[in-house]
Amino acid sequence: MTDVDLEFARVRAVLDRPTLRLMSRPTSAAVLAVFRTVFDRDVQYVPADRMHLQVEEHVARLQATGARVPASDQTSGEPTDTTARPNGRALCRDWVAAQWLVRSNSPDGDEQYSLTSHALEALSMVDALAADRALISESRLAMIVDAVHRWAARAEPDPDVQVRRLDAQIAELQAERDRLANGDEVVTVDDHRMRDGYTNISDLIRQLPSDFKRVEEAVAAMHRSIVEDFRQEVRPIGEILDDYLARTDDLMQATPEGRAFEGAFELLRDDALLLRLRDDIATILAHPFADTLGSGERRAFRNTVGILRQGIEDVLAQRRQLTATLRDQIVAHDVVRDRELDAVLRSVNRGLASWIEQGSARDRVPLGLLPATAEVGTLRERFHDPDNDAVPPPIEEPDDDVFEELDVESLRRHGGPLLAELRAALRDAADSADAFHALPPEQRRPVELFGLAHLLTGNDDFETATHVVPHRTVRPDGETVTFHMPTASLTGAPADTQHDHDHDNGQEAR
């Protein structure tokens, strides 16, 4: 093969990847817009039912605006009718087949969707290309130079060179410290350069979810390979278990993604490093240039530590889940039974193939249920309960001595106000409060204040009073309670003529 043939094969293999297939379709804009809307930066998993409804709603809205949207079958690459009502379930099924979505089970057993590393990579590329920035910037070049210098220092085998490098760094840092200690001005970068550095860091942060998802998919693929090998091999259970444990120990060293994750995991397991990263992020957002950032940009940048922790936790959870599955398969694996089931399925496929060759498309072949329906007679659903025939307990006779004897005087103590006694007291007094306190204790109950207010209604002093005076009452049990209410002067207003009408009403009430 010539050089151009090799290059053509390499480019064609790259273009066939799910990431570029997602970005090269005529409906790519609609699909990526739906992914970005449904899977926000803080949303990684969406329940299946909600996903289907959201996809239908968003695709229908884009279709109404005239955008080219995918139909229910986009995996074949052929043109389809985009005027029909979108089917969210069918679209999600097609996107799963195209390796853009993953359908899995949540810890509660419900089905959910998540983006694959290919879809996350496509979204990251769109975000990076949509940013208005220069591809070559001071911050990016400085990051490259610093990274090369740091790794060159680590790769240097000569200890004398290492010492000279460290002495130079110490001298540079000591000089800067002395300058600041002497009161010199702190040199900070301007808003433009700070914005350039923030954009460069944000580009790297946007790539983290797809990188972690790629590691998670690599772990799942390796475990599936182990399970497949485990099912096909006919060896003693101890030998299979030893082989499984050996491959699990080397699991994260078998692929570049696994080795990269192990290095990142060792780095991010340092809590002090993560705390320093969080403080550095807060310092960057405290710079004046951050006032030009949107709330979404600030939230995404502040959530960098959360993205790192969540990515590591997802990979570890995938590894724990699949390891548990493999352990259960090792414990419950039966080679003979699997072989028998394999033989039965192959015979069924051979019989089906022979029927298809002999018959036409409209022929019907009666198939019995496997296994056949069991014929079981009707069983009793309820059994005899002796308690249903038991005699109920006898009704107890009420005790007539439960209630105490009540007399008229006791009822009167707990009854309404004594209007006759109150009227008599008001007739011989100059002030309503003095008249009330002149009554005996058994006639100064709290309820008597209601009767007193009733009798004083219409008196100008009582209705326009601006202050209240204490009225000491005595409850039937002897407890003293003080209430505050207005008082009235009774001088020059004979109580017997002023309250004749009230007296008649009071007698009727009594």
Short mmCIF file of C-alpha atoms in Angstrom, two decimals:
data_model
loop_
_atom_site.label_atom_id
_atom_site.label_comp_id
_atom_site.label_asym_id
_atom_site.label_seq_id
_atom_site.Cartn_x
_atom_site.Cartn_y
_atom_site.Cartn_z
CA MET A 1 0.00 0.00 0.00
CA THR A 2 1.19 3.51 -0.80
CA ASP A 3 1.47 6.34 1.67
CA VAL A 4 -1.77 7.90 0.52
CA ASP A 5 -3.61 4.57 0.95
CA LEU A 6 -2.33 4.25 4.51
CA GLU A 7 -3.24 7.83 5.28
CA PHE A 8 -6.69 7.37 3.74
CA ALA A 9 -7.33 4.27 5.87
CA ARG A 10 -6.20 6.08 9.00
CA VAL A 11 -8.38 9.15 8.32
CA ARG A 12 -11.36 6.97 7.44
CA ALA A 13 -11.01 5.05 10.71
CA VAL A 14 -10.94 8.34 12.63
CA LEU A 15 -14.01 9.68 10.81
CA ASP A 16 -15.91 6.50 11.62
CA ARG A 17 -15.60 7.13 15.34
CA PRO A 18 -18.86 7.94 17.12
CA THR A 19 -17.60 11.41 18.08
CA LEU A 20 -17.12 12.59 14.51
CA ARG A 21 -20.22 10.76 13.30
CA LEU A 22 -22.19 12.77 15.83
CA MET A 23 -20.72 16.05 14.58
CA SER A 24 -20.81 15.35 10.82
CA ARG A 25 -24.53 14.59 10.35
CA PRO A 26 -27.01 17.11 8.96
CA THR A 27 -28.96 16.87 12.21
CA SER A 28 -25.91 17.23 14.47
CA ALA A 29 -26.90 20.71 15.64
CA ALA A 30 -30.27 19.48 16.89
CA VAL A 31 -28.86 16.37 18.59
CA LEU A 32 -26.08 18.28 20.36
CA ALA A 33 -28.52 21.01 21.41
CA VAL A 34 -30.81 18.38 22.96
CA PHE A 35 -27.87 16.74 24.75
CA ARG A 36 -26.66 20.07 26.15
CA THR A 37 -30.17 21.01 27.31
CA VAL A 38 -31.06 17.69 28.94
CA PHE A 39 -27.63 16.93 30.41
CA ASP A 40 -26.65 20.16 32.09
CA ARG A 41 -23.18 20.52 33.60
CA ASP A 42 -24.60 19.38 36.96
CA VAL A 43 -26.77 16.53 35.52
CA GLN A 44 -25.11 13.24 34.61
CA TYR A 45 -28.00 10.78 34.77
CA VAL A 46 -31.62 11.28 33.63
CA PRO A 47 -34.44 8.77 34.30
CA ALA A 48 -35.60 6.99 31.15
CA ASP A 49 -39.21 8.21 31.21
CA ARG A 50 -38.17 11.82 31.75
CA MET A 51 -35.55 11.52 29.02
CA HIS A 52 -38.09 10.30 26.48
CA LEU A 53 -40.47 13.17 27.26
CA GLN A 54 -37.75 15.84 27.17
CA VAL A 55 -36.36 14.55 23.87
CA GLU A 56 -39.82 14.62 22.27
CA GLU A 57 -40.48 18.14 23.56
CA HIS A 58 -37.13 19.62 22.50
CA VAL A 59 -37.05 17.94 19.09
CA ALA A 60 -40.64 19.01 18.37
CA ARG A 61 -39.79 22.60 19.31
CA LEU A 62 -36.75 22.63 17.02
CA GLN A 63 -38.84 21.05 14.27
CA ALA A 64 -41.44 23.82 14.62
CA THR A 65 -38.75 26.47 14.12
CA GLY A 66 -37.66 24.88 10.83
CA ALA A 67 -34.49 23.20 12.09
CA ARG A 68 -33.49 19.87 10.63
CA VAL A 69 -34.14 17.28 13.30
CA PRO A 70 -33.46 13.53 13.43
CA ALA A 71 -36.21 11.04 12.77
CA SER A 72 -36.70 7.81 14.68
CA ASP A 73 -34.12 5.92 12.58
CA GLN A 74 -30.79 7.66 12.12
CA THR A 75 -28.37 4.78 12.55
CA SER A 76 -28.53 3.74 8.91
CA GLY A 77 -27.40 7.13 7.61
CA GLU A 78 -30.22 7.31 5.03
CA PRO A 79 -32.52 10.35 4.69
CA THR A 80 -35.75 10.07 6.64
CA ASP A 81 -38.96 12.04 6.93
CA THR A 82 -38.47 14.86 9.45
CA THR A 83 -42.04 16.16 9.29
CA ALA A 84 -43.53 13.41 11.48
CA ARG A 85 -43.99 13.80 15.22
CA PRO A 86 -40.73 12.75 16.96
CA ASN A 87 -40.70 9.63 19.10
CA GLY A 88 -38.49 10.15 22.14
CA ARG A 89 -38.13 6.47 22.96
CA ALA A 90 -37.14 5.54 19.39
CA LEU A 91 -34.65 8.42 19.17
CA CYS A 92 -33.00 7.43 22.44
CA ARG A 93 -32.79 3.82 21.23
CA ASP A 94 -31.09 4.98 18.02
CA TRP A 95 -28.64 7.13 19.97
CA VAL A 96 -27.78 4.21 22.23
CA ALA A 97 -27.04 2.12 19.11
CA ALA A 98 -24.88 4.97 17.77
CA GLN A 99 -22.84 4.93 21.05
CA TRP A 100 -23.91 8.44 22.08
CA LEU A 101 -26.08 7.39 25.02
CA VAL A 102 -25.77 4.66 27.65
CA ARG A 103 -28.83 3.07 29.21
CA SER A 104 -28.21 1.60 32.66
CA ASN A 105 -29.94 0.89 35.95
CA SER A 106 -29.86 3.29 38.88
CA PRO A 107 -29.18 2.06 42.45
CA ASP A 108 -32.96 1.97 42.94
CA GLY A 109 -33.42 -0.31 39.93
CA ASP A 110 -34.91 2.35 37.62
CA GLU A 111 -33.62 2.76 34.07
CA GLN A 112 -31.62 5.91 33.31
CA TYR A 113 -29.59 7.48 30.51
CA SER A 114 -26.14 9.04 30.53
CA LEU A 115 -23.85 10.46 27.84
CA THR A 116 -20.98 8.37 26.53
CA SER A 117 -17.44 9.66 26.29
CA HIS A 118 -17.99 10.25 22.55
CA ALA A 119 -20.96 12.56 23.17
CA LEU A 120 -19.14 14.38 25.98
CA GLU A 121 -16.12 14.85 23.73
CA ALA A 122 -18.32 16.28 20.97
CA LEU A 123 -19.94 18.72 23.40
CA SER A 124 -16.52 19.73 24.70
CA MET A 125 -15.32 20.40 21.15
CA VAL A 126 -18.40 22.54 20.45
CA ASP A 127 -17.85 24.56 23.64
CA ALA A 128 -14.18 25.04 22.81
CA LEU A 129 -14.88 26.17 19.23
CA ALA A 130 -17.71 28.46 20.36
CA ALA A 131 -15.38 30.37 22.72
CA ASP A 132 -14.10 33.65 21.30
CA ARG A 133 -10.37 33.38 21.95
CA ALA A 134 -7.03 33.10 20.21
CA LEU A 135 -5.65 29.62 19.75
CA ILE A 136 -2.13 30.78 20.64
CA SER A 137 -2.09 32.71 23.91
CA GLU A 138 0.42 33.66 26.56
CA SER A 139 -1.21 31.45 29.20
CA ARG A 140 -1.22 28.39 26.95
CA LEU A 141 2.44 28.84 25.96
CA ALA A 142 3.39 29.49 29.59
CA MET A 143 1.56 26.33 30.65
CA ILE A 144 3.45 24.31 28.02
CA VAL A 145 6.81 25.78 29.07
CA ASP A 146 6.09 25.18 32.77
CA ALA A 147 4.97 21.61 32.13
CA VAL A 148 8.07 20.86 30.02
CA HIS A 149 10.33 22.38 32.67
CA ARG A 150 8.65 20.44 35.50
CA TRP A 151 8.83 17.09 33.74
CA ALA A 152 12.37 17.73 32.57
CA ALA A 153 13.33 18.28 36.20
CA ARG A 154 11.73 14.98 37.13
CA ALA A 155 13.45 13.18 34.29
CA GLU A 156 16.90 14.51 35.15
CA PRO A 157 19.03 11.63 36.53
CA ASP A 158 22.03 13.77 37.59
CA PRO A 159 21.69 14.81 41.28
CA ASP A 160 24.01 17.82 40.80
CA VAL A 161 21.72 19.21 38.12
CA GLN A 162 18.73 18.62 40.37
CA VAL A 163 20.41 20.55 43.19
CA ARG A 164 21.24 23.48 40.87
CA ARG A 165 17.62 23.60 39.69
CA LEU A 166 16.33 23.64 43.26
CA ASP A 167 18.85 26.33 44.30
CA ALA A 168 17.72 28.52 41.41
CA GLN A 169 14.07 28.12 42.40
CA ILE A 170 14.84 28.84 46.05
CA ALA A 171 16.83 31.97 45.15
CA GLU A 172 14.04 33.23 42.88
CA LEU A 173 11.37 32.66 45.51
CA GLN A 174 13.52 34.19 48.28
CA ALA A 175 14.08 37.32 46.21
CA GLU A 176 10.35 37.70 45.59
CA ARG A 177 9.63 37.18 49.28
CA ASP A 178 12.19 39.80 50.33
CA ARG A 179 10.74 42.27 47.85
CA LEU A 180 7.23 41.87 49.24
CA ALA A 181 8.50 41.91 52.86
CA ASN A 182 10.19 45.29 52.17
CA GLY A 183 6.80 46.78 51.28
CA ASP A 184 7.08 46.78 47.49
CA GLU A 185 3.89 46.75 45.47
CA VAL A 186 2.25 43.40 44.67
CA VAL A 187 2.33 42.84 40.92
CA THR A 188 -0.96 41.42 39.60
CA VAL A 189 -1.98 40.69 36.04
CA ASP A 190 -4.54 42.80 34.23
CA ASP A 191 -8.06 41.68 33.35
CA HIS A 192 -7.18 40.74 29.77
CA ARG A 193 -4.38 38.37 30.71
CA MET A 194 -6.44 36.94 33.58
CA ARG A 195 -9.30 36.27 31.20
CA ASP A 196 -6.92 34.52 28.82
CA GLY A 197 -5.63 32.26 31.60
CA TYR A 198 -9.17 31.49 32.78
CA THR A 199 -10.20 30.50 29.23
CA ASN A 200 -7.24 28.15 28.94
CA ILE A 201 -8.03 26.48 32.26
CA SER A 202 -11.72 26.19 31.34
CA ASP A 203 -10.78 24.36 28.12
CA LEU A 204 -8.94 21.76 30.17
CA ILE A 205 -11.79 21.46 32.69
CA ARG A 206 -14.34 20.87 29.91
CA GLN A 207 -12.37 17.81 28.81
CA LEU A 208 -12.48 16.16 32.26
CA PRO A 209 -15.99 14.59 32.06
CA SER A 210 -15.26 12.89 28.72
CA ASP A 211 -11.87 11.68 30.00
CA PHE A 212 -13.41 10.12 33.11
CA LYS A 213 -16.25 8.61 31.06
CA ARG A 214 -13.70 7.09 28.68
CA VAL A 215 -11.93 5.43 31.62
CA GLU A 216 -15.28 4.16 32.92
CA GLU A 217 -16.13 2.66 29.54
CA ALA A 218 -12.68 1.06 29.30
CA VAL A 219 -13.18 -0.57 32.70
CA ALA A 220 -16.59 -1.90 31.63
CA ALA A 221 -15.18 -3.23 28.34
CA MET A 222 -12.35 -5.06 30.11
CA HIS A 223 -14.75 -6.64 32.57
CA ARG A 224 -17.05 -7.75 29.76
CA SER A 225 -14.06 -9.37 28.10
CA ILE A 226 -13.20 -11.19 31.33
CA VAL A 227 -16.80 -12.37 31.72
CA GLU A 228 -16.88 -13.64 28.13
CA ASP A 229 -13.62 -15.53 28.60
CA PHE A 230 -14.91 -16.91 31.88
CA ARG A 231 -18.07 -18.26 30.23
CA GLN A 232 -16.26 -19.90 27.32
CA GLU A 233 -13.47 -21.61 29.28
CA VAL A 234 -13.95 -25.10 30.67
CA ARG A 235 -11.52 -25.19 33.59
CA PRO A 236 -11.66 -25.91 37.32
CA ILE A 237 -13.24 -23.13 39.35
CA GLY A 238 -10.03 -22.56 41.33
CA GLU A 239 -7.96 -21.99 38.20
CA ILE A 240 -10.53 -19.57 36.79
CA LEU A 241 -10.62 -17.67 40.07
CA ASP A 242 -6.83 -17.33 40.20
CA ASP A 243 -6.78 -16.05 36.61
CA TYR A 244 -9.58 -13.58 37.37
CA LEU A 245 -7.80 -12.16 40.43
CA ALA A 246 -4.54 -11.80 38.51
CA ARG A 247 -6.24 -9.94 35.67
CA THR A 248 -8.12 -7.74 38.13
CA ASP A 249 -4.86 -6.73 39.81
CA ASP A 250 -3.50 -5.61 36.42
CA LEU A 251 -6.83 -4.17 35.31
CA MET A 252 -5.88 -0.49 35.47
CA GLN A 253 -2.47 -1.10 33.88
CA ALA A 254 -3.80 -2.82 30.75
CA THR A 255 -4.86 0.34 28.83
CA PRO A 256 -3.63 3.94 28.54
CA GLU A 257 -6.89 5.14 30.07
CA GLY A 258 -6.41 2.90 33.09
CA ARG A 259 -2.83 3.99 33.64
CA ALA A 260 -3.82 7.66 33.32
CA PHE A 261 -6.63 7.21 35.81
CA GLU A 262 -4.34 5.52 38.32
CA GLY A 263 -1.98 8.48 38.15
CA ALA A 264 -4.82 10.99 38.51
CA PHE A 265 -6.31 8.97 41.36
CA GLU A 266 -3.05 9.02 43.31
CA LEU A 267 -2.81 12.77 42.75
CA LEU A 268 -6.40 13.60 43.69
CA ARG A 269 -6.42 11.37 46.75
CA ASP A 270 -4.39 14.08 48.49
CA ASP A 271 -6.97 16.13 50.45
CA ALA A 272 -4.48 18.95 51.01
CA LEU A 273 -3.99 19.25 47.25
CA LEU A 274 -7.75 19.43 46.64
CA LEU A 275 -8.11 22.04 49.39
CA ARG A 276 -5.37 24.13 47.80
CA LEU A 277 -7.09 23.78 44.42
CA ARG A 278 -10.38 24.99 45.89
CA ASP A 279 -8.65 28.00 47.49
CA ASP A 280 -6.89 28.84 44.22
CA ILE A 281 -10.19 28.74 42.33
CA ALA A 282 -11.73 31.11 44.89
CA THR A 283 -8.76 33.48 44.47
CA ILE A 284 -9.18 33.54 40.68
CA LEU A 285 -12.91 34.27 40.97
CA ALA A 286 -12.15 37.10 43.41
CA HIS A 287 -10.15 38.92 40.69
CA PRO A 288 -11.94 41.94 39.10
CA PHE A 289 -12.04 40.20 35.70
CA ALA A 290 -14.52 37.66 37.16
CA ASP A 291 -17.20 40.37 37.20
CA THR A 292 -17.54 39.84 33.44
CA LEU A 293 -18.26 36.12 33.84
CA GLY A 294 -21.80 34.81 33.75
CA SER A 295 -23.36 32.95 36.65
CA GLY A 296 -23.13 29.66 34.73
CA GLU A 297 -19.41 30.16 34.01
CA ARG A 298 -18.67 30.98 37.64
CA ARG A 299 -20.65 27.97 38.87
CA ALA A 300 -18.94 25.60 36.42
CA PHE A 301 -15.46 26.90 37.32
CA ARG A 302 -16.18 26.70 41.05
CA ASN A 303 -17.42 23.11 40.60
CA THR A 304 -14.04 21.88 39.29
CA VAL A 305 -13.23 19.94 42.46
CA GLY A 306 -16.70 18.41 42.38
CA ILE A 307 -16.15 17.27 38.78
CA LEU A 308 -12.89 15.60 39.77
CA ARG A 309 -14.41 13.86 42.78
CA GLN A 310 -17.52 12.76 40.86
CA GLY A 311 -15.48 11.40 37.96
CA ILE A 312 -13.28 9.33 40.26
CA GLU A 313 -16.31 8.08 42.21
CA ASP A 314 -18.09 7.02 38.98
CA VAL A 315 -15.07 5.00 37.84
CA LEU A 316 -14.64 3.37 41.23
CA ALA A 317 -18.37 2.62 41.45
CA GLN A 318 -18.26 0.99 38.00
CA ARG A 319 -15.31 -1.12 39.08
CA ARG A 320 -17.01 -2.14 42.33
CA GLN A 321 -20.27 -3.00 40.59
CA LEU A 322 -18.67 -5.11 37.90
CA THR A 323 -16.38 -6.82 40.39
CA ALA A 324 -19.41 -7.79 42.46
CA THR A 325 -21.09 -9.12 39.32
CA LEU A 326 -18.07 -11.21 38.47
CA ARG A 327 -17.89 -12.53 42.00
CA ASP A 328 -21.53 -13.64 41.84
CA GLN A 329 -20.91 -15.31 38.48
CA ILE A 330 -17.89 -17.15 39.84
CA VAL A 331 -19.88 -18.42 42.83
CA ALA A 332 -23.00 -19.43 40.84
CA HIS A 333 -21.30 -20.52 37.62
CA ASP A 334 -22.22 -23.99 36.35
CA VAL A 335 -20.27 -25.02 33.24
CA VAL A 336 -22.43 -28.09 32.51
CA ARG A 337 -25.67 -26.16 32.72
CA ASP A 338 -24.36 -23.38 30.47
CA ARG A 339 -23.23 -25.97 27.92
CA GLU A 340 -26.65 -27.59 27.93
CA LEU A 341 -28.40 -24.24 27.47
CA ASP A 342 -26.02 -23.41 24.61
CA ALA A 343 -26.87 -26.70 22.88
CA VAL A 344 -30.63 -26.10 23.25
CA LEU A 345 -30.41 -22.58 21.81
CA ARG A 346 -28.34 -23.79 18.84
CA SER A 347 -30.88 -26.53 18.09
CA VAL A 348 -33.69 -23.98 18.23
CA ASN A 349 -31.82 -21.74 15.77
CA ARG A 350 -31.26 -24.67 13.39
CA GLY A 351 -34.93 -25.62 13.51
CA LEU A 352 -35.97 -22.01 12.88
CA ALA A 353 -33.61 -21.79 9.90
CA SER A 354 -35.10 -24.95 8.35
CA TRP A 355 -38.65 -23.64 8.80
CA ILE A 356 -37.73 -20.35 7.10
CA GLU A 357 -36.23 -22.19 4.10
CA GLN A 358 -39.31 -24.41 3.59
CA GLY A 359 -42.09 -21.89 4.21
CA SER A 360 -43.14 -18.51 2.84
CA ALA A 361 -43.56 -15.17 4.55
CA ARG A 362 -47.27 -15.74 5.23
CA ASP A 363 -47.00 -19.25 6.67
CA ARG A 364 -47.76 -19.73 10.33
CA VAL A 365 -46.08 -22.28 12.54
CA PRO A 366 -47.80 -23.15 15.84
CA LEU A 367 -45.36 -22.93 18.72
CA GLY A 368 -46.08 -24.29 22.15
CA LEU A 369 -45.11 -22.51 25.34
CA LEU A 370 -41.82 -23.50 26.93
CA PRO A 371 -42.60 -24.91 29.42
CA ALA A 372 -46.23 -25.88 28.91
CA THR A 373 -48.90 -24.31 31.08
CA ALA A 374 -49.38 -26.24 34.32
CA GLU A 375 -52.96 -27.39 34.94
CA VAL A 376 -53.67 -26.76 38.60
CA GLY A 377 -57.11 -26.91 40.18
CA THR A 378 -58.61 -24.11 42.22
CA LEU A 379 -57.05 -23.83 45.64
CA ARG A 380 -58.73 -22.56 48.78
CA GLU A 381 -57.92 -18.92 49.32
CA ARG A 382 -59.34 -18.66 52.87
CA PHE A 383 -59.15 -21.18 55.69
CA HIS A 384 -61.30 -21.62 58.77
CA ASP A 385 -60.51 -19.22 61.58
CA PRO A 386 -61.88 -20.34 64.99
CA ASP A 387 -61.98 -16.73 66.14
CA ASN A 388 -64.76 -16.03 63.62
CA ASP A 389 -67.12 -18.38 65.56
CA ALA A 390 -66.20 -17.14 69.03
CA VAL A 391 -68.93 -15.49 71.13
CA PRO A 392 -68.34 -11.78 71.64
CA PRO A 393 -67.57 -10.71 75.22
CA PRO A 394 -70.55 -9.60 77.36
CA ILE A 395 -71.44 -5.93 77.50
CA GLU A 396 -70.33 -4.38 80.75
CA GLU A 397 -72.98 -2.58 82.77
CA PRO A 398 -72.23 1.12 83.29
CA ASP A 399 -71.26 2.20 86.76
CA ASP A 400 -73.83 4.65 88.07
CA ASP A 401 -71.42 5.94 90.71
CA VAL A 402 -68.96 7.32 88.20
CA PHE A 403 -70.50 10.78 88.18
CA GLU A 404 -70.66 12.92 91.35
CA GLU A 405 -73.85 14.40 92.66
CA LEU A 406 -74.44 17.88 91.28
CA ASP A 407 -76.57 20.50 93.04
CA VAL A 408 -77.92 23.87 91.94
CA GLU A 409 -75.31 25.83 93.85
CA SER A 410 -72.44 23.92 92.16
CA LEU A 411 -73.96 24.48 88.75
CA ARG A 412 -74.41 28.16 89.53
CA ARG A 413 -70.74 28.54 90.52
CA HIS A 414 -69.76 27.33 87.07
CA GLY A 415 -72.52 29.19 85.21
CA GLY A 416 -72.81 32.63 83.64
CA PRO A 417 -72.48 36.07 85.25
CA LEU A 418 -74.80 37.09 88.14
CA LEU A 419 -76.34 40.21 86.64
CA ALA A 420 -78.68 40.94 89.58
CA GLU A 421 -75.85 41.08 92.12
CA LEU A 422 -73.71 43.16 89.77
CA ARG A 423 -76.55 45.62 89.14
CA ALA A 424 -77.13 46.01 92.86
CA ALA A 425 -73.45 46.68 93.45
CA LEU A 426 -73.33 49.31 90.69
CA ARG A 427 -76.39 51.07 92.06
CA ASP A 428 -74.70 51.83 95.39
CA ALA A 429 -71.17 52.71 94.11
CA ALA A 430 -69.47 55.66 92.38
CA ASP A 431 -67.00 53.65 90.33
CA SER A 432 -67.49 50.34 88.54
CA ALA A 433 -64.13 48.92 89.66
CA ASP A 434 -64.86 49.77 93.31
CA ALA A 435 -68.27 48.21 92.98
CA PHE A 436 -66.79 44.99 91.59
CA HIS A 437 -64.16 44.72 94.34
CA ALA A 438 -66.86 45.30 97.01
CA LEU A 439 -68.58 42.07 96.02
CA PRO A 440 -67.87 38.90 98.05
CA PRO A 441 -65.25 36.49 96.60
CA GLU A 442 -67.82 34.00 95.31
CA GLN A 443 -69.37 36.82 93.19
CA ARG A 444 -66.06 38.06 91.72
CA ARG A 445 -65.53 35.18 89.29
CA PRO A 446 -63.75 35.92 85.96
CA VAL A 447 -67.06 35.44 84.15
CA GLU A 448 -68.55 38.34 86.11
CA LEU A 449 -66.37 40.71 84.04
CA PHE A 450 -68.47 39.83 81.01
CA GLY A 451 -71.61 40.75 82.94
CA LEU A 452 -69.99 43.97 84.16
CA ALA A 453 -69.07 44.94 80.58
CA HIS A 454 -72.65 44.16 79.54
CA LEU A 455 -74.12 46.44 82.17
CA LEU A 456 -71.68 49.29 81.43
CA THR A 457 -72.37 49.24 77.69
CA GLY A 458 -73.70 52.68 76.71
CA ASN A 459 -71.73 54.50 79.41
CA ASP A 460 -69.49 57.12 77.77
CA ASP A 461 -66.74 56.73 80.35
CA PHE A 462 -66.58 52.97 79.74
CA GLU A 463 -66.73 53.02 75.93
CA THR A 464 -64.27 55.93 75.44
CA ALA A 465 -61.84 54.99 78.18
CA THR A 466 -58.17 55.36 77.20
CA HIS A 467 -56.74 53.39 80.09
CA VAL A 468 -57.58 50.19 81.96
CA VAL A 469 -57.47 49.28 85.65
CA PRO A 470 -56.86 45.89 87.26
CA HIS A 471 -59.85 43.78 88.30
CA ARG A 472 -58.95 41.02 90.74
CA THR A 473 -61.16 37.99 90.27
CA VAL A 474 -61.50 34.73 92.21
CA ARG A 475 -62.08 31.45 90.41
CA PRO A 476 -64.46 28.81 91.88
CA ASP A 477 -61.42 26.83 93.09
CA GLY A 478 -60.14 29.85 95.04
CA GLU A 479 -57.34 30.89 92.66
CA THR A 480 -56.94 34.67 92.22
CA VAL A 481 -56.56 36.03 88.69
CA THR A 482 -56.17 39.70 87.73
CA PHE A 483 -57.65 41.11 84.50
CA HIS A 484 -57.38 44.65 83.11
CA MET A 485 -60.41 46.40 81.61
CA PRO A 486 -61.83 49.94 81.44
CA THR A 487 -63.82 51.38 84.33
CA ALA A 488 -66.68 53.88 84.45
CA SER A 489 -67.79 56.62 86.82
CA LEU A 490 -71.34 56.06 88.07
CA THR A 491 -71.84 59.49 89.76
CA GLY A 492 -74.99 61.26 88.57
CA ALA A 493 -76.27 58.23 86.69
CA PRO A 494 -78.67 56.15 88.78
CA ALA A 495 -78.00 52.57 88.00
CA ASP A 496 -81.60 51.44 88.61
CA THR A 497 -82.98 53.75 85.91
CA GLN A 498 -80.01 53.44 83.56
CA HIS A 499 -80.11 49.64 83.35
CA ASP A 500 -83.83 48.78 83.53
CA HIS A 501 -83.73 47.40 80.06
CA ASP A 502 -80.60 45.44 80.84
CA HIS A 503 -82.25 44.12 83.97
CA ASP A 504 -85.13 42.74 82.00
CA ASN A 505 -82.79 41.10 79.51
CA GLY A 506 -80.70 39.69 82.33
CA GLN A 507 -83.70 38.16 84.03
CA GLU A 508 -84.70 36.53 80.78
CA ALA A 509 -81.16 35.18 80.39
CA ARG A 510 -81.22 33.84 83.98
#
